[in-house]
Structures are given as C-alpha cells and as structure tokens.
mmCIF file of C-alpha atoms and ligand atoms in Angstrom:
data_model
loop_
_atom_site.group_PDB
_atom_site.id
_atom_site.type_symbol
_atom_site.label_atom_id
_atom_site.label_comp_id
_atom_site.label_asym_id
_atom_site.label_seq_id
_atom_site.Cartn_x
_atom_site.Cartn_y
_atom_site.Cartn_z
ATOM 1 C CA UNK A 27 31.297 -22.694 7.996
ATOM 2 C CA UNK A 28 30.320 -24.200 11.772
ATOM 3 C CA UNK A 29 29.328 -21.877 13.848
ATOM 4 C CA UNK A 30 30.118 -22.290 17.481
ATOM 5 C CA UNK A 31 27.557 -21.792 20.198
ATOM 6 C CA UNK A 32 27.609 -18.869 22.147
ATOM 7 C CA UNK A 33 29.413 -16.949 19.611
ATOM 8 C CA UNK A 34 28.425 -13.874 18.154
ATOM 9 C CA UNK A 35 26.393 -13.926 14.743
ATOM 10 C CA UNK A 36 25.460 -10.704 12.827
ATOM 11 C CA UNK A 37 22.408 -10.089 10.768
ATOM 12 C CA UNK A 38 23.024 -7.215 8.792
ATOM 13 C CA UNK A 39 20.287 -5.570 6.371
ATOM 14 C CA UNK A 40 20.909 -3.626 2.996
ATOM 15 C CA UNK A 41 18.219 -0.807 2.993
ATOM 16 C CA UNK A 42 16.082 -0.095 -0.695
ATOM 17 C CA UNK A 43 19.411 2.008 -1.502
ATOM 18 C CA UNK A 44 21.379 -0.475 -1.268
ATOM 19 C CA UNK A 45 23.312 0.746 1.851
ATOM 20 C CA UNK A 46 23.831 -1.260 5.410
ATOM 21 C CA UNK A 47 21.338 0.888 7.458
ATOM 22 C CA UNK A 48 20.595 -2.272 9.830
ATOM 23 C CA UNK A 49 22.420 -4.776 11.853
ATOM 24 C CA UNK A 50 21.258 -7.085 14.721
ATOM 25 C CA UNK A 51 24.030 -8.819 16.988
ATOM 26 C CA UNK A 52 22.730 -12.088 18.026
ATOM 27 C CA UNK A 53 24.109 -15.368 20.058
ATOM 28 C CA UNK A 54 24.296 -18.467 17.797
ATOM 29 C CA UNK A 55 22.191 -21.063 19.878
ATOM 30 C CA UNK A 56 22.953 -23.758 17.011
ATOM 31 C CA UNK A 57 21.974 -25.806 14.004
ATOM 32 C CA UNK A 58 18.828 -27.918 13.900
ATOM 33 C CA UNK A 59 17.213 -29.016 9.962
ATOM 34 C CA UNK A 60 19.401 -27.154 8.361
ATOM 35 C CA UNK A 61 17.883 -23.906 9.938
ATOM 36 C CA UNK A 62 20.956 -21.951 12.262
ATOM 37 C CA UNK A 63 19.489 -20.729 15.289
ATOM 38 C CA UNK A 64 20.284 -17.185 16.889
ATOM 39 C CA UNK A 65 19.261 -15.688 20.092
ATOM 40 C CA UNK A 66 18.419 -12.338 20.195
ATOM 41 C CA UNK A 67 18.303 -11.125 24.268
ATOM 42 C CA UNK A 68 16.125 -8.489 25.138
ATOM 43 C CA UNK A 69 17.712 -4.889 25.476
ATOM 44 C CA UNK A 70 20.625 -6.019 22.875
ATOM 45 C CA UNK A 71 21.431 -2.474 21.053
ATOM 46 C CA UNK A 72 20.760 -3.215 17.482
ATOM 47 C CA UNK A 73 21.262 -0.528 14.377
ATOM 48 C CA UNK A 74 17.593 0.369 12.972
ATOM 49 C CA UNK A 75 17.026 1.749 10.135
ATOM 50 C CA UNK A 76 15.060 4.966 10.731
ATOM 51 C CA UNK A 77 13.722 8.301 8.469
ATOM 52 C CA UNK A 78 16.691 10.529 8.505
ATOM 53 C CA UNK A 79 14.941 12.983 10.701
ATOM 54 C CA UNK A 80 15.100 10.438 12.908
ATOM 55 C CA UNK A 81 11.106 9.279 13.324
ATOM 56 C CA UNK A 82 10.733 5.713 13.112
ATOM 57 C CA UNK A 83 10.059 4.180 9.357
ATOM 58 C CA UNK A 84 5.996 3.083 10.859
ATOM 59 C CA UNK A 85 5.550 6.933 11.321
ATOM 60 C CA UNK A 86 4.784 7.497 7.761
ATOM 61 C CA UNK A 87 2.381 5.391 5.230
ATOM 62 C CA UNK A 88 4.947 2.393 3.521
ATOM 63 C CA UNK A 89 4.488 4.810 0.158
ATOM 64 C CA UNK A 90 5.876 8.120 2.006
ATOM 65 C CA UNK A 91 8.477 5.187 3.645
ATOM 66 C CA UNK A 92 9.723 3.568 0.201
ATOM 67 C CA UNK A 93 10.536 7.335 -1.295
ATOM 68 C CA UNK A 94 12.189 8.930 1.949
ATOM 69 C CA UNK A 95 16.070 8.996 2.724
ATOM 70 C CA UNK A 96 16.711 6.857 5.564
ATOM 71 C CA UNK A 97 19.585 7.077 8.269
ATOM 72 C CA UNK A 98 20.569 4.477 11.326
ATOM 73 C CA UNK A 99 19.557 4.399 14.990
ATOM 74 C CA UNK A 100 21.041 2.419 17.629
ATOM 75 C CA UNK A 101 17.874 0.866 19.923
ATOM 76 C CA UNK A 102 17.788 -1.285 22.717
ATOM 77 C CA UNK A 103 16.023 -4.821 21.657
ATOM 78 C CA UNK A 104 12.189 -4.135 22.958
ATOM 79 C CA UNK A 105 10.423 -6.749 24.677
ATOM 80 C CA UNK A 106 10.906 -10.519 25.333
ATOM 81 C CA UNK A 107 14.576 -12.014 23.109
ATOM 82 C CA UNK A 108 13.347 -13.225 19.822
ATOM 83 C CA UNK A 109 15.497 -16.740 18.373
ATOM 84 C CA UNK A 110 16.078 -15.765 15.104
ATOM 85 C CA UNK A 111 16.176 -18.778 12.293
ATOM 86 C CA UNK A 112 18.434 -18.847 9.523
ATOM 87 C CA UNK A 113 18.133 -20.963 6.681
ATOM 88 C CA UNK A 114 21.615 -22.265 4.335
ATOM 89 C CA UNK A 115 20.039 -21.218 1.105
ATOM 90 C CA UNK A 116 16.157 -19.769 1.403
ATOM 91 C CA UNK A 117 14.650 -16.351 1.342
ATOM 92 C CA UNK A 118 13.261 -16.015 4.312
ATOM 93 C CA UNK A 119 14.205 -16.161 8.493
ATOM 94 C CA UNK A 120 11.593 -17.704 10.870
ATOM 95 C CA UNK A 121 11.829 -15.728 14.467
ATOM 96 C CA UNK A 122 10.164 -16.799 17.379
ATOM 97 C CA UNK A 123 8.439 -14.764 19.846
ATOM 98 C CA UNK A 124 7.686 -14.905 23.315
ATOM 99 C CA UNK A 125 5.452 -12.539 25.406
ATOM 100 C CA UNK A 126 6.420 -10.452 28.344
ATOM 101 C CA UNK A 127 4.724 -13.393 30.823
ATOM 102 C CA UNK A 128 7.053 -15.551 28.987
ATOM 103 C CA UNK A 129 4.595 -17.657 27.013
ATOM 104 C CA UNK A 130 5.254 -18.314 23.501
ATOM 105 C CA UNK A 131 3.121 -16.316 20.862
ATOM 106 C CA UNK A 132 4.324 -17.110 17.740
ATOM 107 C CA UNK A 133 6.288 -17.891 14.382
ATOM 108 C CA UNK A 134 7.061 -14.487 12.251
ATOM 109 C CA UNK A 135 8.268 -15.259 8.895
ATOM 110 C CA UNK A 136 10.118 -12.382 7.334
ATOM 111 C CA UNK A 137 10.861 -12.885 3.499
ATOM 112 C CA UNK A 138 14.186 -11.222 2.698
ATOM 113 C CA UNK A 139 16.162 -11.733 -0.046
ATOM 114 C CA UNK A 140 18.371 -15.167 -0.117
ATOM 115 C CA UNK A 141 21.219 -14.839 2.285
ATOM 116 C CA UNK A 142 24.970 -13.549 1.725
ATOM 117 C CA UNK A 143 26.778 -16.026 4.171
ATOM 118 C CA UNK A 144 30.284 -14.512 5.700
ATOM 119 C CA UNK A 145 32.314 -15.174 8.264
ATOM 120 C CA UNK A 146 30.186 -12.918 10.266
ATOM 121 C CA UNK A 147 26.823 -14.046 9.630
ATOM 122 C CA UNK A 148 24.626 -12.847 6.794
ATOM 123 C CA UNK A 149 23.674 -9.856 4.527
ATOM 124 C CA UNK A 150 20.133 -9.176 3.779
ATOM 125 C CA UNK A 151 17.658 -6.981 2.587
ATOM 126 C CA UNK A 152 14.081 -7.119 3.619
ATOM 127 C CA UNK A 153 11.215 -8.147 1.551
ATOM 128 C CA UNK A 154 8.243 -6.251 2.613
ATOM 129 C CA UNK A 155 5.789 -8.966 2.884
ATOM 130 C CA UNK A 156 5.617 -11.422 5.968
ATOM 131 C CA UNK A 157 3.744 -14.272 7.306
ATOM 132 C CA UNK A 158 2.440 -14.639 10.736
ATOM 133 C CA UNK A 159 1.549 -18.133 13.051
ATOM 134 C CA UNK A 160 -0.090 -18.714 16.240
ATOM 135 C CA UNK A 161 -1.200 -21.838 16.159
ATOM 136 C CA UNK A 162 0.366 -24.907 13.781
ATOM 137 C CA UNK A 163 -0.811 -25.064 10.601
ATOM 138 C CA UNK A 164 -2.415 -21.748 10.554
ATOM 139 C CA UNK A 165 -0.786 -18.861 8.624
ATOM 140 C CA UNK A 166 -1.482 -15.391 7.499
ATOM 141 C CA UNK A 167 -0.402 -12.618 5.509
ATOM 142 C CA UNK A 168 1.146 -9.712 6.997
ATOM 143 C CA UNK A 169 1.630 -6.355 5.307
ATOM 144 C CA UNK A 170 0.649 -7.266 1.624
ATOM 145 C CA UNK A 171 -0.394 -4.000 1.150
ATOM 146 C CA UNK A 172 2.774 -2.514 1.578
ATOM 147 C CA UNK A 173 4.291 -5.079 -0.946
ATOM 148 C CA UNK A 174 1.588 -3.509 -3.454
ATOM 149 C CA UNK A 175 3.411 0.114 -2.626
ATOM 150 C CA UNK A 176 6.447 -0.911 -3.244
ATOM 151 C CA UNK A 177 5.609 -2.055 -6.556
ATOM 152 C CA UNK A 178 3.999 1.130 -7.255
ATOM 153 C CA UNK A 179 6.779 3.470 -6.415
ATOM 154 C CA UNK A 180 9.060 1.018 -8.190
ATOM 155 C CA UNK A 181 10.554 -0.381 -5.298
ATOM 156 C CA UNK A 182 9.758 -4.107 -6.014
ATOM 157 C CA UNK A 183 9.011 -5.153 -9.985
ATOM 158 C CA UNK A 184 5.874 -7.266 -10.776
ATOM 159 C CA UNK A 185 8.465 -10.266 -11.582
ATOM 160 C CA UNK A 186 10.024 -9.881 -8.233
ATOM 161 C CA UNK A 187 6.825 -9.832 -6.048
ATOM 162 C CA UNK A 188 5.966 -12.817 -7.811
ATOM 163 C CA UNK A 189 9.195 -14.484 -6.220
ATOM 164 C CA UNK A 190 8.295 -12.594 -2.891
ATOM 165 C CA UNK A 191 5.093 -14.396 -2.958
ATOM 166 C CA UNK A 192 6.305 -17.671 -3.982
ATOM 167 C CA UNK A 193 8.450 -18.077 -1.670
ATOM 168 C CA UNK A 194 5.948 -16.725 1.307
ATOM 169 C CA UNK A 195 3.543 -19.372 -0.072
ATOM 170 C CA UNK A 196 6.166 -22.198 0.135
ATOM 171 C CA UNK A 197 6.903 -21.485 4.040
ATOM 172 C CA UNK A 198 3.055 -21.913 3.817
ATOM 173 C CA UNK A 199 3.069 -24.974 2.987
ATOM 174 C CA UNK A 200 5.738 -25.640 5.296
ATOM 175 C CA UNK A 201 3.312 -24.034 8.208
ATOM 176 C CA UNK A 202 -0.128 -26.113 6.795
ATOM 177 C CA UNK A 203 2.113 -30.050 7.300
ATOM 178 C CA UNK A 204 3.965 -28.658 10.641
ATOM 179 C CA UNK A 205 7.002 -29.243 9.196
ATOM 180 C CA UNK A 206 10.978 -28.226 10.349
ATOM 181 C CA UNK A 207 12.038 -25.775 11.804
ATOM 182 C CA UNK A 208 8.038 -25.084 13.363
ATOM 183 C CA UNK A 209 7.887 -28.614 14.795
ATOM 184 C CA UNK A 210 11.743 -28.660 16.433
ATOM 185 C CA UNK A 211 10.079 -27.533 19.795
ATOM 186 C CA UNK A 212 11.744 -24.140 19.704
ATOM 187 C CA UNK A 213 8.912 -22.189 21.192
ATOM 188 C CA UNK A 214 10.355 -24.425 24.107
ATOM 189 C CA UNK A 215 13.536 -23.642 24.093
ATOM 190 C CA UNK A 216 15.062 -20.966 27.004
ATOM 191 C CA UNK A 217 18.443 -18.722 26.405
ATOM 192 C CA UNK A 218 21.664 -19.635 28.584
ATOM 193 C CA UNK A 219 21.379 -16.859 31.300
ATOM 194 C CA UNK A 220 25.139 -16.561 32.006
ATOM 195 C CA UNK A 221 25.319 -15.266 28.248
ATOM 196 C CA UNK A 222 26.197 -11.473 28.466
ATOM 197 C CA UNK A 223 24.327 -9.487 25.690
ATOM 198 C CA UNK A 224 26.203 -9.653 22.110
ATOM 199 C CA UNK A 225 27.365 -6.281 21.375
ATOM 200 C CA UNK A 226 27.396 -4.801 17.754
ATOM 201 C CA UNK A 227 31.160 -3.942 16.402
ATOM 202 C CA UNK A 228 31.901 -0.533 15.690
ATOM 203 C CA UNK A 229 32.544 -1.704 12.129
ATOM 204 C CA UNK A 230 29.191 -3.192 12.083
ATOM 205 C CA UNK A 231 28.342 -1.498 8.621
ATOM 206 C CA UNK A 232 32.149 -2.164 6.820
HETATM 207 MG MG1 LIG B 309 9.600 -8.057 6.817
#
C-alpha cells in the first residue's frame, strides 16, 4: 500500500489485555529508507490509555500499572508535534522530538511489537523498554526496569524480553554507524502549516 501525503494515518495500540485502549491520528509526511513518516501536530486529540479511575498509567509504580484495569482518555497532543517513523517489517517506531523553542532534542525509539499494516495504518502493542538519542551515535536505555516488572508479574516471558532486547540492541547498532532513518535529516524537517490537525474517527477502536 502507498500512502499519500497529507492523508490521515492511524497508530493504534493493543493494551496488555489485548484490547485497543490507544490510538494516535497522524499526517503521513512520506516514505524515506523504507521508514513511513507521520506527523503528529501538537494539540491533535489522541486516545490514551489511562487507569480506569482515570489517573494517568505514570501515577502508579509499572508493577501496580501491569496488574490494574485500564480504560481510554481522549488528550490533546502535549508539547512540540512529534514525526513518528514507521518501519515495513521491524519492531520498533523511531519519533522525533522537538522542544518548545523549536530546536530538535532527540530520537525516541519505542520497541513495540512488529506492525499489523491495514488500510488505516498499523496495530501495535507497546514493548515496555525504549531507547533514547541526543546526539548521533550515542544511545541509552530507557525504562529497563519496568521491562524487569513486567516479567515478574508475567506480563512479558523471559523468551520474549530476550526479543525485546534484541531488537532494542539492533536499532543500537543502527544509532552507533548513524545509519537510516537517523541520518535522513529529519530533525530538519518542518510540518506543512496549512495542514489542519488529523482528527481520530469515532470508530477509532473497531
Ligand atoms: Mg515504549
């Protein structure tokens, strides 16, 4: 499937029960290295998945998180727009973020599990563990604690950690030779300001 620019693209995210709890409408900016780009303005209202008394899922420690029930909350996008990279067949989406002066700050890579492509966007679930960059070739962990909670209270099995981590460690190595998508010049790249902000369907979660 081509996706045309300036249409809308939907990220949608399977909670630990297995139900959509989370969905994200973005703009599709285009395809560059086999990564498909996504713009993500600020202020878009996006589904979050929340604790179903409504606090956010930080307000408790990722072990309390893991075993609560969770429910949906539609939130305004905070901060600067994020571009949001997805790849054809990997476990993982690279976002870019700015800060509110508008310089760039970084590359987050969030591992999720390998995408379901439709003609919508993509299904996902999150994995817990994330990488963060500043500078090329320099990476770090982010969260692995909370990947060792979720093995704990079953969440996540030894075996599929091990994946988790494997495929962190392969971005890595992606970060450490400043390879595609990090050297496409994204960080300067600037949204088309006649876009008006995607809007999530009703049926977001069909
Ligand atoms: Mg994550």
């Amino acid at each position: 499937m081509t996706w045309q620019e300036g249409s809308t693209f939907l990220a949608r995210y399977e909670s630990v029960d297995g139900v959509l709890r989370g969905a994200r409408p973005l703009r599709v900016v285009g395809e560059r290295n086999g990564y498909l780009a996504t713009w993500l303005p600020p202020r878009t209202i996006c589904a979050n998945p929340v604790l179903d008394d409504g606090r956010p899922l930080r307000a408790v420690t990722a072990r309390e998180r893991f075993a609560h029930t969770r429910a949906t909350a539609m939130q305004p996008w905070r901060g600067e727009g994020i571009l949001m990279l997805f790849p054809r067949a990997a476990a993982h989406s690279i976002w870019t973020f700015w800060k509110d002066d508008g310089s760039f700050w970084g590359w987050y890579v969030n591992l999720e599990r390998r995408h379901t492509w439709d003609d919508r966007g993509v299904v996902t679930r999150d994995h817990v563990l994330d990488l963060w960059c500043e500078r090329p070739r320099e990476w770090k962990w982010k969260d692995e604690d909370e990947l060792e909670d979720a093995i704990e209270v079953g969440v996540a099995s030894e075996s599929q950690a091990a994946e988790i981590r494997a495929e962190g460690e392969r971005v890595a190595r992606m970060i450490e030779v400043w390879e595609p998508p990090f050297s496409d010049g994204w960080e300067n790249w600037r949204p088309d300001p006649s876009w008006p902000l995607p809007v999530l369907p009703a049926d977001w979660n069909a």
